[in-house]
């Protein structure tokens, strides 16, 4: 069973469109994250949710709106897509423990905006 | 910004130990050293983490200097499948959980 899954794996769309990426984890973790990896391969945190509540928002444009219907899901909705949104988006989850934690990453969603 | 410095790239012969260094001279007392790797086109994968003692698991060993300003990740018997970008990350134990990735070290394992 896949621990952290994302759909779709590939997404090609036109500028100005609205799209969503879904993420699910079956690990029972309390915290979920979205990361963005751009064309230069830099991996950067975007959002983090703990028990459905937003705890990190790294100055991401408000065209990006994460939604967590329950603690196993963290979806990412993007409005008015721009060329610069083209990237690979990774979802991750973790359980905060004393002594540190391990984040489990999904396989990524490659978004291409034309 | 990342709080760590790593060499951009390294080569290693298959079957030999791969030693990946990391400098984190501004590390705070409650911050852990984490290592993740990213194999081409896949999501990052956790390898190991430690606070001040050396750590070992089924994947690797982590050696942290006594002053905690640097560390080394050791892959004891590198295989071709270990070719990846390796990230050394410093993270507090009670922060919001985010990982700040630097550029990492691209390890190329050669036959």
PDB file of C-alpha atoms in Angstrom:
ATOM      1  CA  UNK A   1       0.000   0.000   0.000  1.00  0.00           C
ATOM      2  CA  UNK A   2       1.245   3.457  -0.880  1.00  0.00           C
ATOM      3  CA  UNK A   3       1.882   5.522   2.246  1.00  0.00           C
ATOM      4  CA  UNK A   4       1.490   8.961   0.640  1.00  0.00           C
ATOM      5  CA  UNK A   5      -0.290   9.152  -2.695  1.00  0.00           C
ATOM      6  CA  UNK A   6      -0.916  12.057  -5.034  1.00  0.00           C
ATOM      7  CA  UNK A   7      -3.174  12.496  -8.019  1.00  0.00           C
ATOM      8  CA  UNK A   8      -2.672  13.232 -10.783  1.00  0.00           C
ATOM      9  CA  UNK A   9       0.936  12.323 -11.479  1.00  0.00           C
ATOM     10  CA  UNK A  10       1.089  14.642 -14.477  1.00  0.00           C
ATOM     11  CA  UNK A  11      -0.988  17.729 -15.144  1.00  0.00           C
ATOM     12  CA  UNK A  12      -0.742  19.846 -18.289  1.00  0.00           C
ATOM     13  CA  UNK A  13      -2.957  22.898 -18.535  1.00  0.00           C
ATOM     14  CA  UNK A  14      -3.299  26.355 -20.021  1.00  0.00           C
ATOM     15  CA  UNK A  15      -2.504  29.643 -18.337  1.00  0.00           C
ATOM     16  CA  UNK A  16      -5.462  31.089 -16.479  1.00  0.00           C
ATOM     17  CA  UNK A  17      -7.063  27.742 -15.687  1.00  0.00           C
ATOM     18  CA  UNK A  18      -7.894  26.476 -12.193  1.00  0.00           C
ATOM     19  CA  UNK A  19      -6.635  23.039 -11.137  1.00  0.00           C
ATOM     20  CA  UNK A  20      -6.431  20.837  -8.066  1.00  0.00           C
ATOM     21  CA  UNK A  21      -3.926  18.268  -6.853  1.00  0.00           C
ATOM     22  CA  UNK A  22      -5.000  15.693  -4.298  1.00  0.00           C
ATOM     23  CA  UNK A  23      -2.954  14.069  -1.557  1.00  0.00           C
ATOM     24  CA  UNK A  24      -3.817  11.240   0.789  1.00  0.00           C
ATOM     25  CA  UNK A  25      -1.797   9.509   3.474  1.00  0.00           C
ATOM     26  CA  UNK A  26      -2.681   6.227   5.161  1.00  0.00           C
ATOM     27  CA  UNK A  27      -0.075   6.443   7.910  1.00  0.00           C
ATOM     28  CA  UNK A  28      -2.304   8.018  10.547  1.00  0.00           C
ATOM     29  CA  UNK A  29      -0.055  11.091  10.702  1.00  0.00           C
ATOM     30  CA  UNK A  30      -1.275  14.374  12.126  1.00  0.00           C
ATOM     31  CA  UNK A  31       0.746  16.708   9.933  1.00  0.00           C
ATOM     32  CA  UNK A  32       0.778  17.113   6.161  1.00  0.00           C
ATOM     33  CA  UNK A  33       2.804  19.381   3.892  1.00  0.00           C
ATOM     34  CA  UNK A  34       3.051  20.690   0.364  1.00  0.00           C
ATOM     35  CA  UNK A  35       6.466  21.345  -1.183  1.00  0.00           C
ATOM     36  CA  UNK A  36       7.309  22.838  -4.576  1.00  0.00           C
ATOM     37  CA  UNK A  37      10.365  21.835  -6.622  1.00  0.00           C
ATOM     38  CA  UNK A  38      11.109  24.232  -9.428  1.00  0.00           C
ATOM     39  CA  UNK A  39      13.076  23.727 -12.634  1.00  0.00           C
ATOM     40  CA  UNK A  40      16.340  24.437 -10.819  1.00  0.00           C
ATOM     41  CA  UNK A  41      15.524  21.543  -8.482  1.00  0.00           C
ATOM     42  CA  UNK A  42      15.187  23.679  -5.365  1.00  0.00           C
ATOM     43  CA  UNK A  43      12.682  22.087  -3.000  1.00  0.00           C
ATOM     44  CA  UNK A  44      10.712  24.547  -0.886  1.00  0.00           C
ATOM     45  CA  UNK A  45       7.967  24.221   1.715  1.00  0.00           C
ATOM     46  CA  UNK A  46       4.656  25.852   0.803  1.00  0.00           C
ATOM     47  CA  UNK A  47       2.122  24.837   3.446  1.00  0.00           C
ATOM     48  CA  UNK A  48       1.736  22.638   6.471  1.00  0.00           C
ATOM     49  CA  UNK A  49      -1.431  21.452   8.196  1.00  0.00           C
ATOM     50  CA  UNK A  50      -1.689  19.826  11.603  1.00  0.00           C
ATOM     51  CA  UNK A  51      -4.993  18.112  12.374  1.00  0.00           C
ATOM     52  CA  UNK A  52      -6.687  20.056   9.594  1.00  0.00           C
ATOM     53  CA  UNK A  53      -5.366  23.416  10.786  1.00  0.00           C
ATOM     54  CA  UNK A  54      -2.943  25.560   8.807  1.00  0.00           C
ATOM     55  CA  UNK A  55       0.353  25.997  10.672  1.00  0.00           C
ATOM     56  CA  UNK A  56       2.761  27.055   7.907  1.00  0.00           C
ATOM     57  CA  UNK A  57       2.142  29.366   4.986  1.00  0.00           C
ATOM     58  CA  UNK A  58       5.399  30.342   3.354  1.00  0.00           C
ATOM     59  CA  UNK A  59       4.315  33.552   1.604  1.00  0.00           C
ATOM     60  CA  UNK A  60       2.685  31.597  -1.145  1.00  0.00           C
ATOM     61  CA  UNK A  61       0.434  33.655  -3.471  1.00  0.00           C
ATOM     62  CA  UNK A  62      -3.201  33.482  -2.454  1.00  0.00           C
ATOM     63  CA  UNK A  63      -3.976  31.821  -5.799  1.00  0.00           C
ATOM     64  CA  UNK A  64      -2.841  28.693  -3.970  1.00  0.00           C
ATOM     65  CA  UNK A  65      -5.383  27.428  -1.488  1.00  0.00           C
ATOM     66  CA  UNK A  66      -4.785  24.228   0.459  1.00  0.00           C
ATOM     67  CA  UNK A  67      -7.771  22.373   1.853  1.00  0.00           C
ATOM     68  CA  UNK A  68      -7.743  19.644   4.451  1.00  0.00           C
ATOM     69  CA  UNK A  69     -11.125  17.886   4.725  1.00  0.00           C
ATOM     70  CA  UNK A  70      -9.663  15.483   7.282  1.00  0.00           C
ATOM     71  CA  UNK A  71      -6.235  14.759   8.649  1.00  0.00           C
ATOM     72  CA  UNK A  72      -5.570  12.088   6.021  1.00  0.00           C
ATOM     73  CA  UNK A  73      -6.064  14.465   3.095  1.00  0.00           C
ATOM     74  CA  UNK A  74      -4.452  17.720   2.032  1.00  0.00           C
ATOM     75  CA  UNK A  75      -5.477  19.003  -1.371  1.00  0.00           C
ATOM     76  CA  UNK A  76      -3.966  21.914  -3.239  1.00  0.00           C
ATOM     77  CA  UNK A  77      -6.138  24.130  -5.395  1.00  0.00           C
ATOM     78  CA  UNK A  78      -4.511  26.632  -7.727  1.00  0.00           C
ATOM     79  CA  UNK A  79      -6.454  29.472  -9.356  1.00  0.00           C
ATOM     80  CA  UNK A  80      -5.483  31.435 -12.450  1.00  0.00           C
ATOM     81  CA  UNK A  81      -2.458  29.329 -13.247  1.00  0.00           C
ATOM     82  CA  UNK A  82       0.696  31.128 -14.422  1.00  0.00           C
ATOM     83  CA  UNK A  83       3.720  29.922 -16.353  1.00  0.00           C
ATOM     84  CA  UNK A  84       5.831  30.190 -13.191  1.00  0.00           C
ATOM     85  CA  UNK A  85       3.642  27.659 -11.442  1.00  0.00           C
ATOM     86  CA  UNK A  86       5.170  24.933 -13.590  1.00  0.00           C
ATOM     87  CA  UNK A  87       7.000  22.664 -11.162  1.00  0.00           C
ATOM     88  CA  UNK A  88       6.827  19.341  -9.379  1.00  0.00           C
ATOM     89  CA  UNK A  89       4.639  19.476  -6.277  1.00  0.00           C
ATOM     90  CA  UNK A  90       5.284  17.029  -3.459  1.00  0.00           C
ATOM     91  CA  UNK A  91       2.987  16.184  -0.620  1.00  0.00           C
ATOM     92  CA  UNK A  92       4.422  14.821   2.626  1.00  0.00           C
ATOM     93  CA  UNK A  93       3.211  13.714   6.036  1.00  0.00           C
ATOM     94  CA  UNK A  94       4.737  13.176   9.457  1.00  0.00           C
ATOM     95  CA  UNK A  95       3.924  12.442  13.057  1.00  0.00           C
ATOM     96  CA  UNK A  96       5.625  14.808  15.441  1.00  0.00           C
ATOM     97  CA  UNK A  97       7.513  12.855  18.073  1.00  0.00           C
ATOM     98  CA  UNK A  98       9.970  13.699  20.808  1.00  0.00           C
ATOM     99  CA  UNK A  99      13.392  13.232  19.325  1.00  0.00           C
ATOM    100  CA  UNK A 100      12.487  14.313  15.842  1.00  0.00           C
ATOM    101  CA  UNK A 101      10.373  12.868  13.087  1.00  0.00           C
ATOM    102  CA  UNK A 102      10.518  11.448   9.602  1.00  0.00           C
ATOM    103  CA  UNK A 103       8.596  12.983   6.748  1.00  0.00           C
ATOM    104  CA  UNK A 104       7.181  10.645   4.161  1.00  0.00           C
ATOM    105  CA  UNK A 105       6.914  12.123   0.689  1.00  0.00           C
ATOM    106  CA  UNK A 106       4.542  11.297  -2.117  1.00  0.00           C
ATOM    107  CA  UNK A 107       5.694  10.579  -5.679  1.00  0.00           C
ATOM    108  CA  UNK A 108       5.068  14.136  -6.848  1.00  0.00           C
ATOM    109  CA  UNK A 109       2.775  15.819  -9.367  1.00  0.00           C
ATOM    110  CA  UNK A 110       4.461  17.397 -12.361  1.00  0.00           C
ATOM    111  CA  UNK A 111       2.478  20.493 -13.328  1.00  0.00           C
ATOM    112  CA  UNK A 112       3.125  22.077 -16.713  1.00  0.00           C
ATOM    113  CA  UNK A 113       1.432  25.380 -17.517  1.00  0.00           C
ATOM    114  CA  UNK A 114       1.402  26.310 -21.218  1.00  0.00           C
TER     115      UNK A 114
ATOM    116  CA  UNK B   1      17.842  29.857   3.722  1.00  0.00           C
ATOM    117  CA  UNK B   2      19.423  26.494   4.407  1.00  0.00           C
ATOM    118  CA  UNK B   3      21.678  26.369   7.468  1.00  0.00           C
ATOM    119  CA  UNK B   4      23.964  23.752   5.977  1.00  0.00           C
ATOM    120  CA  UNK B   5      26.798  23.631   3.444  1.00  0.00           C
ATOM    121  CA  UNK B   6      27.490  20.577   1.314  1.00  0.00           C
ATOM    122  CA  UNK B   7      29.744  19.855  -1.662  1.00  0.00           C
ATOM    123  CA  UNK B   8      27.857  20.132  -4.911  1.00  0.00           C
ATOM    124  CA  UNK B   9      28.840  16.710  -6.206  1.00  0.00           C
ATOM    125  CA  UNK B  10      30.789  13.567  -5.358  1.00  0.00           C
ATOM    126  CA  UNK B  11      31.674  10.294  -7.028  1.00  0.00           C
ATOM    127  CA  UNK B  12      31.976   6.909  -5.390  1.00  0.00           C
ATOM    128  CA  UNK B  13      32.933   3.491  -6.709  1.00  0.00           C
ATOM    129  CA  UNK B  14      30.319   0.792  -6.418  1.00  0.00           C
ATOM    130  CA  UNK B  15      30.859  -1.354  -3.345  1.00  0.00           C
ATOM    131  CA  UNK B  16      32.940   1.269  -1.584  1.00  0.00           C
ATOM    132  CA  UNK B  17      31.850   3.452   1.283  1.00  0.00           C
ATOM    133  CA  UNK B  18      30.403   6.834   0.373  1.00  0.00           C
ATOM    134  CA  UNK B  19      31.184   9.577   2.878  1.00  0.00           C
ATOM    135  CA  UNK B  20      29.098  12.712   2.436  1.00  0.00           C
ATOM    136  CA  UNK B  21      30.141  15.723   4.532  1.00  0.00           C
ATOM    137  CA  UNK B  22      27.966  18.544   5.806  1.00  0.00           C
ATOM    138  CA  UNK B  23      28.822  21.732   7.650  1.00  0.00           C
ATOM    139  CA  UNK B  24      26.302  23.277  10.035  1.00  0.00           C
ATOM    140  CA  UNK B  25      28.400  25.652  12.098  1.00  0.00           C
ATOM    141  CA  UNK B  26      25.411  27.710  13.329  1.00  0.00           C
ATOM    142  CA  UNK B  27      23.450  24.743  14.656  1.00  0.00           C
ATOM    143  CA  UNK B  28      21.609  25.380  17.927  1.00  0.00           C
ATOM    144  CA  UNK B  29      21.603  23.084  20.926  1.00  0.00           C
ATOM    145  CA  UNK B  30      18.115  21.709  20.295  1.00  0.00           C
ATOM    146  CA  UNK B  31      18.459  21.254  16.546  1.00  0.00           C
ATOM    147  CA  UNK B  32      18.751  17.870  14.899  1.00  0.00           C
ATOM    148  CA  UNK B  33      20.717  16.932  11.793  1.00  0.00           C
ATOM    149  CA  UNK B  34      18.583  15.154   9.194  1.00  0.00           C
ATOM    150  CA  UNK B  35      19.575  13.469   5.973  1.00  0.00           C
ATOM    151  CA  UNK B  36      17.227  12.887   3.077  1.00  0.00           C
ATOM    152  CA  UNK B  37      17.912  11.813  -0.471  1.00  0.00           C
ATOM    153  CA  UNK B  38      16.088  12.254  -3.736  1.00  0.00           C
ATOM    154  CA  UNK B  39      16.525   9.704  -6.450  1.00  0.00           C
ATOM    155  CA  UNK B  40      15.807  11.097  -9.886  1.00  0.00           C
ATOM    156  CA  UNK B  41      12.168  12.147 -10.343  1.00  0.00           C
ATOM    157  CA  UNK B  42      11.060  10.593  -7.044  1.00  0.00           C
ATOM    158  CA  UNK B  43       9.953  12.167  -3.779  1.00  0.00           C
ATOM    159  CA  UNK B  44      12.613  12.765  -1.115  1.00  0.00           C
ATOM    160  CA  UNK B  45      13.326   9.803   1.128  1.00  0.00           C
ATOM    161  CA  UNK B  46      14.301   9.993   4.795  1.00  0.00           C
ATOM    162  CA  UNK B  47      17.634   8.356   5.619  1.00  0.00           C
ATOM    163  CA  UNK B  48      18.621   9.130   9.194  1.00  0.00           C
ATOM    164  CA  UNK B  49      18.756  11.854  11.825  1.00  0.00           C
ATOM    165  CA  UNK B  50      20.658  12.590  15.025  1.00  0.00           C
ATOM    166  CA  UNK B  51      21.183  15.140  17.754  1.00  0.00           C
ATOM    167  CA  UNK B  52      24.704  14.620  19.099  1.00  0.00           C
ATOM    168  CA  UNK B  53      25.379  10.904  19.234  1.00  0.00           C
ATOM    169  CA  UNK B  54      26.375   8.883  16.232  1.00  0.00           C
ATOM    170  CA  UNK B  55      23.470   6.979  14.724  1.00  0.00           C
ATOM    171  CA  UNK B  56      23.190   3.899  12.540  1.00  0.00           C
ATOM    172  CA  UNK B  57      20.284   2.261  10.793  1.00  0.00           C
ATOM    173  CA  UNK B  58      19.813  -0.196   7.957  1.00  0.00           C
ATOM    174  CA  UNK B  59      20.525   2.465   5.350  1.00  0.00           C
ATOM    175  CA  UNK B  60      23.418   4.495   6.699  1.00  0.00           C
ATOM    176  CA  UNK B  61      25.489   5.816   9.579  1.00  0.00           C
ATOM    177  CA  UNK B  62      25.590   9.394  10.794  1.00  0.00           C
ATOM    178  CA  UNK B  63      28.708  10.710  12.454  1.00  0.00           C
ATOM    179  CA  UNK B  64      28.331  14.052  14.245  1.00  0.00           C
ATOM    180  CA  UNK B  65      31.417  15.878  15.486  1.00  0.00           C
ATOM    181  CA  UNK B  66      31.687  16.632  19.175  1.00  0.00           C
ATOM    182  CA  UNK B  67      31.141  20.356  18.635  1.00  0.00           C
ATOM    183  CA  UNK B  68      28.158  19.475  16.359  1.00  0.00           C
ATOM    184  CA  UNK B  69      29.332  21.895  13.705  1.00  0.00           C
ATOM    185  CA  UNK B  70      29.646  19.225  11.062  1.00  0.00           C
ATOM    186  CA  UNK B  71      28.541  15.710  10.276  1.00  0.00           C
ATOM    187  CA  UNK B  72      29.171  12.906   7.795  1.00  0.00           C
ATOM    188  CA  UNK B  73      26.688  10.527   6.277  1.00  0.00           C
ATOM    189  CA  UNK B  74      28.204   7.146   5.506  1.00  0.00           C
ATOM    190  CA  UNK B  75      26.733   4.672   3.043  1.00  0.00           C
ATOM    191  CA  UNK B  76      28.856   1.631   3.875  1.00  0.00           C
ATOM    192  CA  UNK B  77      28.620  -0.220   0.567  1.00  0.00           C
ATOM    193  CA  UNK B  78      27.350   2.090  -2.136  1.00  0.00           C
ATOM    194  CA  UNK B  79      25.364   0.588  -5.004  1.00  0.00           C
ATOM    195  CA  UNK B  80      24.299   2.101  -8.310  1.00  0.00           C
ATOM    196  CA  UNK B  81      20.827   2.599  -6.812  1.00  0.00           C
ATOM    197  CA  UNK B  82      22.330   4.995  -4.259  1.00  0.00           C
ATOM    198  CA  UNK B  83      22.961   7.543  -7.009  1.00  0.00           C
ATOM    199  CA  UNK B  84      20.878  10.513  -5.864  1.00  0.00           C
ATOM    200  CA  UNK B  85      20.926  14.027  -4.440  1.00  0.00           C
ATOM    201  CA  UNK B  86      21.615  13.897  -0.708  1.00  0.00           C
ATOM    202  CA  UNK B  87      20.316  16.695   1.513  1.00  0.00           C
ATOM    203  CA  UNK B  88      21.650  17.560   4.939  1.00  0.00           C
ATOM    204  CA  UNK B  89      19.068  19.554   6.921  1.00  0.00           C
ATOM    205  CA  UNK B  90      19.128  21.142  10.361  1.00  0.00           C
ATOM    206  CA  UNK B  91      15.772  21.240  12.096  1.00  0.00           C
ATOM    207  CA  UNK B  92      14.583  22.001  15.600  1.00  0.00           C
ATOM    208  CA  UNK B  93      12.703  19.439  17.652  1.00  0.00           C
ATOM    209  CA  UNK B  94       9.722  21.634  18.416  1.00  0.00           C
ATOM    210  CA  UNK B  95       9.303  23.844  15.387  1.00  0.00           C
ATOM    211  CA  UNK B  96       6.495  23.660  12.918  1.00  0.00           C
ATOM    212  CA  UNK B  97       8.053  20.696  11.170  1.00  0.00           C
ATOM    213  CA  UNK B  98       9.201  22.241   7.934  1.00  0.00           C
ATOM    214  CA  UNK B  99      12.351  21.025   6.251  1.00  0.00           C
ATOM    215  CA  UNK B 100      14.531  23.657   4.600  1.00  0.00           C
ATOM    216  CA  UNK B 101      16.327  22.023   1.695  1.00  0.00           C
ATOM    217  CA  UNK B 102      19.588  23.375   0.328  1.00  0.00           C
ATOM    218  CA  UNK B 103      21.137  22.381  -2.972  1.00  0.00           C
ATOM    219  CA  UNK B 104      22.383  19.045  -1.616  1.00  0.00           C
ATOM    220  CA  UNK B 105      25.199  16.818  -2.852  1.00  0.00           C
ATOM    221  CA  UNK B 106      24.745  14.884  -6.073  1.00  0.00           C
ATOM    222  CA  UNK B 107      26.307  11.495  -5.439  1.00  0.00           C
ATOM    223  CA  UNK B 108      27.205   9.495  -8.528  1.00  0.00           C
ATOM    224  CA  UNK B 109      27.994   5.853  -7.832  1.00  0.00           C
ATOM    225  CA  UNK B 110      30.066   4.400 -10.644  1.00  0.00           C
ATOM    226  CA  UNK B 111      30.578   0.753 -11.635  1.00  0.00           C
TER     227      UNK B 111
END
